[in-house]
């Protein structure tokens, strides 16, 4: 059984009299442990798809099953619980709370999981250790580099041990060296069994994925299985797009 | 729900981040609560003082006036048309079982002159019983006597204020001479200080002379009737109503009033006077407290305003919290507790400030102040209530945000 199962997902935006479909009848199935890149031009609907997957935005039509739960029928309260328990979200702009230490940022999902303070702190430090930032637990986001901030955000996504991590342009605000480090970290997480879906418009970043989905005008136009290119940074830097027909 | 302590910690942290803003917002509540506490405490003090002062006059005292009064209000003519004769007074004094003593009290405002000073004061004509009825003792010298009364002696008993102003503080006034309307009086007695009366007047600013002397030398004119009120003391405070009823039936009989005729006199008990005055004070206190309450509500609007600003400013934070799994109720609780904390802290400071201001004003103007615990508890509850009422709307606004819209907010 697939972890993520989309059928006929349509997302309409209305502005005045005109209706605009950001997603049109998208069918998609993602299995456990997959490493998926969502690519496409700006406005192709990849971020909208990401937000629907992350239960941040509700589709206008269609069905969405996540870990055998029918997401489309859930209330706001139930969706909050799904985001908390089943999904770790990583954003392009990190979205850490300012003036709040790295450890406290990582603890945040556990607060809403009603986890006891001591347990929370223990698991937050564990997650920070996993992203290689245990020495920065007390630092505030403003005292951390972009790459370190994104690691904190990844630790926050990990801390509730969700089956899936969704990353919306996780390397969009980072330089290429740091981007590769972040993608390697995600690849490691995938190796530990977490399903990872990320959005990118950079071919060399998409190359880290084992499966590449190309969106255009709200439709998945290409679904490519490819050999992930995570092993060597030199390759990743020079590596081009894998041709669909390859 | 997340434990309240956790949410409280979060709220305190958010408030500390904008210290000045939090303080200014709380200031509205602080001033409102302080004003309420201050007003109510001073009003309560005034009420209590009036009560003790009137009680010092004597709780079993009944005042008897010439002229009628209709129930519920006074006629303008009360006391102005004399109807009570000296024989009536004697009858009240001797014939009624519920009456212990009765004394007339005529008065006139005039100047008194000593060797060196002039002082404008009030001269009263009365009988020795008056001091018994008023429970007013002589500090030095002696009181007025029955023989002073019979002989229309030019003896006077004076209050502390008069003694100080005519003869100087620390001088023994006994045996000194003072002149009123060109007649010399020998001071035979100095009264104990009685302080302010129920109307705020200085009761020690008084000269007492025998009523016979008063009639002959100060009042002038016909002296068939008793001028001014008659102070009557009932045998006990329980006997007040009996005394009033007995006075009424005695005087109606003596004045030969037909059953359908109105009384041509009236009686008032001190308890009634207390009631009137305290209710007047109560009205004033309530009025001032309501004005203060308005400022508390204005303070509440300040809280709401700043919470709305805070929600807008922290829209992105709300989005992040929602994205990692915060329930709408968690967000609601966060902002509500923040507003509540702001208002409650403001309320607590306001109580302290109000009590302090009350003490200060009381000391400055010689008022008394009574802090009532129930009022303090109520003020705290009201300010907490203000926090909740004015916090709900911003908190709901925050809780209803769509996660994706909140995250995209710039």
Short mmCIF file of N, CA, C and O in Angstrom, two decimals, chain B residues 79-169:
data_model
loop_
_atom_site.label_atom_id
_atom_site.label_comp_id
_atom_site.label_asym_id
_atom_site.label_seq_id
_atom_site.Cartn_x
_atom_site.Cartn_y
_atom_site.Cartn_z
N UNK B 79 -39.96 73.43 60.79
CA UNK B 79 -39.12 74.18 61.72
C UNK B 79 -39.28 75.69 61.62
O UNK B 79 -38.89 76.42 62.51
N UNK B 80 -39.87 76.17 60.54
CA UNK B 80 -39.92 77.63 60.38
C UNK B 80 -41.15 78.23 61.08
O UNK B 80 -41.11 79.36 61.53
N UNK B 81 -42.18 77.44 61.16
CA UNK B 81 -43.39 77.93 61.83
C UNK B 81 -43.44 77.27 63.20
O UNK B 81 -43.75 76.09 63.31
N UNK B 82 -43.06 78.00 64.24
CA UNK B 82 -42.98 77.31 65.54
C UNK B 82 -44.36 76.87 66.03
O UNK B 82 -45.32 77.63 65.95
N UNK B 83 -44.44 75.63 66.48
CA UNK B 83 -45.70 75.11 66.99
C UNK B 83 -45.52 74.46 68.35
O UNK B 83 -46.47 74.14 69.02
N UNK B 84 -44.25 74.21 68.71
CA UNK B 84 -44.01 73.50 69.97
C UNK B 84 -43.79 74.52 71.08
O UNK B 84 -42.89 75.37 70.98
N UNK B 85 -44.61 74.44 72.09
CA UNK B 85 -44.52 75.40 73.21
C UNK B 85 -43.63 74.81 74.30
O UNK B 85 -43.29 73.63 74.27
N UNK B 86 -43.29 75.67 75.24
CA UNK B 86 -42.48 75.22 76.36
C UNK B 86 -43.23 74.19 77.20
O UNK B 86 -42.62 73.27 77.72
N UNK B 87 -44.54 74.35 77.23
CA UNK B 87 -45.33 73.37 77.98
C UNK B 87 -45.30 72.01 77.27
O UNK B 87 -45.24 70.96 77.90
N UNK B 88 -45.34 72.07 75.92
CA UNK B 88 -45.23 70.83 75.14
C UNK B 88 -43.92 70.13 75.49
O UNK B 88 -43.89 68.93 75.74
N UNK B 89 -42.85 70.91 75.52
CA UNK B 89 -41.53 70.36 75.79
C UNK B 89 -41.51 69.71 77.18
O UNK B 89 -41.02 68.59 77.35
N UNK B 90 -42.06 70.42 78.14
CA UNK B 90 -42.09 69.89 79.51
C UNK B 90 -42.89 68.59 79.55
O UNK B 90 -42.49 67.63 80.21
N UNK B 91 -44.01 68.57 78.82
CA UNK B 91 -44.85 67.37 78.79
C UNK B 91 -44.09 66.19 78.18
O UNK B 91 -44.13 65.06 78.69
N UNK B 92 -43.38 66.47 77.08
CA UNK B 92 -42.58 65.42 76.43
C UNK B 92 -41.55 64.89 77.42
O UNK B 92 -41.33 63.68 77.56
N UNK B 93 -40.97 65.83 78.16
CA UNK B 93 -39.91 65.47 79.09
C UNK B 93 -40.43 64.62 80.25
O UNK B 93 -39.75 63.70 80.69
N UNK B 94 -41.60 64.92 80.71
CA UNK B 94 -42.06 64.30 81.96
C UNK B 94 -43.10 63.22 81.77
O UNK B 94 -43.15 62.27 82.56
N UNK B 95 -43.93 63.30 80.74
CA UNK B 95 -45.09 62.42 80.71
C UNK B 95 -44.85 61.11 79.95
O UNK B 95 -45.64 60.18 80.05
N UNK B 96 -43.81 61.04 79.14
CA UNK B 96 -43.70 59.89 78.25
C UNK B 96 -42.73 58.85 78.79
O UNK B 96 -41.57 59.16 79.07
N UNK B 97 -43.18 57.61 78.91
CA UNK B 97 -42.33 56.56 79.49
C UNK B 97 -41.13 56.21 78.59
O UNK B 97 -40.09 55.81 79.11
N UNK B 98 -41.26 56.38 77.28
CA UNK B 98 -40.16 55.98 76.40
C UNK B 98 -39.10 57.07 76.24
O UNK B 98 -38.09 56.87 75.60
N UNK B 99 -39.37 58.24 76.81
CA UNK B 99 -38.45 59.37 76.65
C UNK B 99 -37.61 59.51 77.93
O UNK B 99 -38.14 59.55 79.03
N UNK B 100 -36.30 59.57 77.79
CA UNK B 100 -35.45 59.76 78.96
C UNK B 100 -35.26 61.25 79.22
O UNK B 100 -35.40 61.72 80.33
N UNK B 101 -34.93 62.01 78.17
CA UNK B 101 -34.69 63.43 78.36
C UNK B 101 -35.00 64.17 77.07
O UNK B 101 -35.00 63.59 75.99
N UNK B 102 -35.26 65.48 77.20
CA UNK B 102 -35.49 66.31 76.01
C UNK B 102 -34.86 67.66 76.27
O UNK B 102 -34.85 68.15 77.40
N UNK B 103 -34.29 68.23 75.21
CA UNK B 103 -33.65 69.54 75.38
C UNK B 103 -33.84 70.33 74.10
O UNK B 103 -33.69 69.80 73.00
N UNK B 104 -34.15 71.62 74.23
CA UNK B 104 -34.28 72.46 73.03
C UNK B 104 -32.90 72.88 72.56
O UNK B 104 -31.95 72.85 73.33
N UNK B 105 -32.79 73.21 71.30
CA UNK B 105 -31.52 73.73 70.80
C UNK B 105 -31.81 74.86 69.82
O UNK B 105 -32.09 74.63 68.65
N UNK B 106 -31.73 76.08 70.35
CA UNK B 106 -31.90 77.26 69.49
C UNK B 106 -30.51 77.70 69.08
O UNK B 106 -29.55 77.50 69.82
N UNK B 107 -30.41 78.30 67.92
CA UNK B 107 -29.07 78.68 67.49
C UNK B 107 -29.09 79.97 66.71
O UNK B 107 -30.10 80.36 66.11
N UNK B 108 -27.96 80.63 66.74
CA UNK B 108 -27.80 81.79 65.87
C UNK B 108 -26.31 81.97 65.58
O UNK B 108 -25.47 81.68 66.42
N UNK B 109 -26.05 82.41 64.39
CA UNK B 109 -24.66 82.65 64.04
C UNK B 109 -24.31 84.08 64.43
O UNK B 109 -25.07 85.00 64.13
N UNK B 110 -23.20 84.27 65.13
CA UNK B 110 -22.85 85.63 65.56
C UNK B 110 -21.36 85.70 65.85
O UNK B 110 -20.66 84.69 65.79
N UNK B 111 -20.93 86.92 66.21
CA UNK B 111 -19.54 87.08 66.58
C UNK B 111 -19.38 86.99 68.08
O UNK B 111 -20.23 87.46 68.83
N UNK B 112 -18.28 86.40 68.52
CA UNK B 112 -17.95 86.40 69.94
C UNK B 112 -16.63 87.15 70.08
O UNK B 112 -15.75 87.02 69.21
N UNK B 113 -16.51 87.92 71.13
CA UNK B 113 -15.33 88.77 71.29
C UNK B 113 -14.69 88.50 72.65
O UNK B 113 -15.38 88.42 73.67
N UNK B 114 -13.39 88.28 72.65
CA UNK B 114 -12.66 88.18 73.92
C UNK B 114 -11.84 89.45 74.07
O UNK B 114 -11.96 90.37 73.26
N UNK B 115 -10.99 89.52 75.08
CA UNK B 115 -10.13 90.69 75.27
C UNK B 115 -9.35 91.01 74.01
O UNK B 115 -9.21 92.15 73.64
N UNK B 116 -8.86 89.97 73.36
CA UNK B 116 -7.92 90.22 72.28
C UNK B 116 -8.41 89.74 70.91
O UNK B 116 -7.84 90.11 69.90
N UNK B 117 -9.43 88.86 70.86
CA UNK B 117 -9.80 88.24 69.58
C UNK B 117 -11.29 88.38 69.29
O UNK B 117 -12.10 88.54 70.19
N UNK B 118 -11.56 88.28 67.97
CA UNK B 118 -12.95 88.21 67.53
C UNK B 118 -13.11 86.91 66.76
O UNK B 118 -12.20 86.53 66.00
N UNK B 119 -14.20 86.23 66.93
CA UNK B 119 -14.39 84.94 66.26
C UNK B 119 -15.85 84.77 65.89
O UNK B 119 -16.73 84.96 66.70
N UNK B 120 -16.09 84.47 64.62
CA UNK B 120 -17.46 84.25 64.18
C UNK B 120 -17.81 82.79 64.42
O UNK B 120 -17.11 81.90 63.94
N UNK B 121 -18.87 82.57 65.17
CA UNK B 121 -19.20 81.21 65.56
C UNK B 121 -20.71 81.07 65.69
O UNK B 121 -21.47 81.95 65.27
N UNK B 122 -21.15 79.97 66.24
CA UNK B 122 -22.58 79.76 66.45
C UNK B 122 -22.84 79.69 67.94
O UNK B 122 -22.12 79.03 68.68
N UNK B 123 -23.85 80.45 68.36
CA UNK B 123 -24.23 80.43 69.78
C UNK B 123 -25.52 79.62 69.89
O UNK B 123 -26.45 79.80 69.11
N UNK B 124 -25.52 78.69 70.82
CA UNK B 124 -26.68 77.83 71.03
C UNK B 124 -27.28 78.12 72.40
O UNK B 124 -26.55 78.31 73.38
N UNK B 125 -28.61 78.12 72.44
CA UNK B 125 -29.29 78.16 73.72
C UNK B 125 -29.88 76.79 73.99
O UNK B 125 -30.55 76.22 73.12
N UNK B 126 -29.58 76.24 75.16
CA UNK B 126 -30.10 74.91 75.44
C UNK B 126 -30.22 74.71 76.95
O UNK B 126 -30.03 75.65 77.73
N UNK B 127 -30.54 73.50 77.33
CA UNK B 127 -30.66 73.17 78.75
C UNK B 127 -29.59 72.15 79.09
O UNK B 127 -29.00 71.54 78.18
N UNK B 128 -29.33 71.94 80.37
CA UNK B 128 -28.26 71.01 80.75
C UNK B 128 -28.45 69.61 80.17
O UNK B 128 -27.48 68.91 79.89
N UNK B 129 -29.72 69.21 79.95
CA UNK B 129 -30.00 67.85 79.45
C UNK B 129 -29.36 67.60 78.09
O UNK B 129 -29.05 66.46 77.74
N UNK B 130 -29.21 68.68 77.34
CA UNK B 130 -28.66 68.51 75.98
C UNK B 130 -27.35 67.73 75.98
O UNK B 130 -27.14 66.84 75.18
N UNK B 131 -26.47 68.03 76.92
CA UNK B 131 -25.15 67.40 76.96
C UNK B 131 -25.25 65.92 77.33
O UNK B 131 -24.47 65.10 76.89
N UNK B 132 -26.28 65.61 78.15
CA UNK B 132 -26.53 64.20 78.48
C UNK B 132 -27.01 63.46 77.24
O UNK B 132 -26.55 62.36 76.93
N UNK B 133 -27.97 64.10 76.55
CA UNK B 133 -28.53 63.46 75.36
C UNK B 133 -27.45 63.23 74.32
O UNK B 133 -27.36 62.16 73.71
N UNK B 134 -26.60 64.25 74.13
CA UNK B 134 -25.54 64.12 73.12
C UNK B 134 -24.36 63.30 73.62
O UNK B 134 -23.41 63.07 72.88
N UNK B 135 -24.39 62.93 74.88
CA UNK B 135 -23.31 62.14 75.44
C UNK B 135 -21.99 62.92 75.34
O UNK B 135 -20.96 62.40 74.91
N UNK B 136 -22.08 64.20 75.69
CA UNK B 136 -20.97 65.13 75.48
C UNK B 136 -20.49 65.60 76.84
O UNK B 136 -21.24 66.24 77.58
N UNK B 137 -19.26 65.28 77.20
CA UNK B 137 -18.84 65.61 78.56
C UNK B 137 -17.97 66.86 78.59
O UNK B 137 -17.44 67.32 77.58
N UNK B 138 -17.86 67.39 79.80
CA UNK B 138 -17.12 68.63 80.04
C UNK B 138 -15.65 68.26 80.28
O UNK B 138 -15.35 67.36 81.06
N UNK B 139 -14.74 68.94 79.57
CA UNK B 139 -13.32 68.65 79.76
C UNK B 139 -12.77 69.39 80.98
O UNK B 139 -12.00 68.85 81.76
N UNK B 140 -13.17 70.63 81.12
CA UNK B 140 -12.71 71.44 82.27
C UNK B 140 -13.89 72.26 82.76
O UNK B 140 -14.80 72.59 82.01
N UNK B 141 -13.82 72.66 84.05
CA UNK B 141 -14.87 73.50 84.60
C UNK B 141 -16.15 72.71 84.82
O UNK B 141 -16.11 71.51 85.06
N UNK B 142 -17.29 73.38 84.67
CA UNK B 142 -18.56 72.72 84.92
C UNK B 142 -19.50 72.96 83.77
O UNK B 142 -19.26 73.82 82.93
N UNK B 143 -20.59 72.25 83.75
CA UNK B 143 -21.59 72.42 82.71
C UNK B 143 -22.59 73.49 83.11
O UNK B 143 -22.43 74.17 84.14
N UNK B 144 -23.60 73.68 82.26
CA UNK B 144 -24.68 74.59 82.60
C UNK B 144 -25.53 73.90 83.67
O UNK B 144 -25.65 72.67 83.67
N UNK B 145 -26.09 74.68 84.55
CA UNK B 145 -26.88 74.08 85.64
C UNK B 145 -28.32 74.55 85.58
O UNK B 145 -28.65 75.49 84.84
N UNK B 146 -29.15 73.89 86.38
CA UNK B 146 -30.56 74.26 86.43
C UNK B 146 -30.73 75.67 86.98
O UNK B 146 -31.60 76.43 86.55
N UNK B 147 -29.83 76.05 87.88
CA UNK B 147 -29.98 77.42 88.43
C UNK B 147 -29.54 78.47 87.41
O UNK B 147 -30.08 79.56 87.36
N UNK B 148 -28.53 78.12 86.58
CA UNK B 148 -28.18 79.03 85.45
C UNK B 148 -29.43 79.26 84.61
O UNK B 148 -29.73 80.37 84.18
N UNK B 149 -30.14 78.17 84.41
CA UNK B 149 -31.33 78.16 83.59
C UNK B 149 -32.40 79.05 84.22
O UNK B 149 -32.94 79.95 83.56
N UNK B 150 -32.63 78.80 85.50
CA UNK B 150 -33.69 79.54 86.19
C UNK B 150 -33.36 81.03 86.28
O UNK B 150 -34.23 81.88 86.08
N UNK B 151 -32.10 81.34 86.53
CA UNK B 151 -31.71 82.75 86.71
C UNK B 151 -31.27 83.43 85.44
O UNK B 151 -30.81 84.56 85.49
N UNK B 152 -31.38 82.76 84.31
CA UNK B 152 -30.91 83.31 83.03
C UNK B 152 -29.50 83.86 83.18
O UNK B 152 -29.17 84.98 82.77
N UNK B 153 -28.63 83.02 83.79
CA UNK B 153 -27.27 83.45 84.08
C UNK B 153 -26.48 83.64 82.80
O UNK B 153 -26.70 82.95 81.81
N UNK B 154 -25.56 84.60 82.85
CA UNK B 154 -24.73 84.84 81.67
C UNK B 154 -23.46 84.00 81.80
O UNK B 154 -22.35 84.50 81.87
N UNK B 155 -23.69 82.68 81.83
CA UNK B 155 -22.61 81.71 81.86
C UNK B 155 -22.56 81.00 80.51
O UNK B 155 -23.60 80.81 79.88
N UNK B 156 -21.38 80.61 80.10
CA UNK B 156 -21.27 79.94 78.80
C UNK B 156 -20.37 78.71 78.92
O UNK B 156 -19.40 78.70 79.68
N UNK B 157 -20.72 77.70 78.14
CA UNK B 157 -19.86 76.52 77.98
C UNK B 157 -19.39 76.56 76.53
O UNK B 157 -20.20 76.76 75.62
N UNK B 158 -18.09 76.42 76.30
CA UNK B 158 -17.59 76.60 74.93
C UNK B 158 -16.89 75.34 74.41
O UNK B 158 -16.41 74.51 75.19
N UNK B 159 -16.85 75.23 73.09
CA UNK B 159 -16.15 74.12 72.43
C UNK B 159 -14.67 74.44 72.26
O UNK B 159 -14.25 75.61 72.39
N UNK B 160 -13.90 73.43 71.95
CA UNK B 160 -12.44 73.56 71.84
C UNK B 160 -12.02 74.59 70.78
O UNK B 160 -11.11 75.38 71.00
N UNK B 161 -12.72 74.61 69.64
CA UNK B 161 -12.34 75.52 68.57
C UNK B 161 -12.51 76.97 68.99
O UNK B 161 -11.65 77.82 68.73
N UNK B 162 -13.62 77.22 69.67
CA UNK B 162 -13.89 78.58 70.14
C UNK B 162 -12.83 78.97 71.17
O UNK B 162 -12.28 80.08 71.12
N UNK B 163 -12.52 78.04 72.09
CA UNK B 163 -11.52 78.34 73.12
C UNK B 163 -10.19 78.71 72.49
O UNK B 163 -9.57 79.72 72.86
N UNK B 164 -9.78 77.94 71.49
CA UNK B 164 -8.50 78.21 70.84
C UNK B 164 -8.49 79.56 70.15
O UNK B 164 -7.52 80.30 70.20
N UNK B 165 -9.60 79.88 69.48
CA UNK B 165 -9.62 81.10 68.68
C UNK B 165 -9.84 82.37 69.48
O UNK B 165 -9.43 83.44 69.06
N UNK B 166 -10.53 82.22 70.62
CA UNK B 166 -10.77 83.43 71.42
C UNK B 166 -9.67 83.66 72.45
O UNK B 166 -9.27 84.78 72.71
N UNK B 167 -9.18 82.56 73.03
CA UNK B 167 -8.24 82.73 74.15
C UNK B 167 -6.86 82.17 73.84
O UNK B 167 -5.95 82.32 74.63
N UNK B 168 -6.71 81.54 72.70
CA UNK B 168 -5.41 81.00 72.31
C UNK B 168 -5.25 79.57 72.81
O UNK B 168 -5.78 79.21 73.86
N UNK B 169 -4.53 78.79 72.01
CA UNK B 169 -4.34 77.40 72.38
C UNK B 169 -3.51 77.33 73.65
O UNK B 169 -2.58 78.10 73.84
#
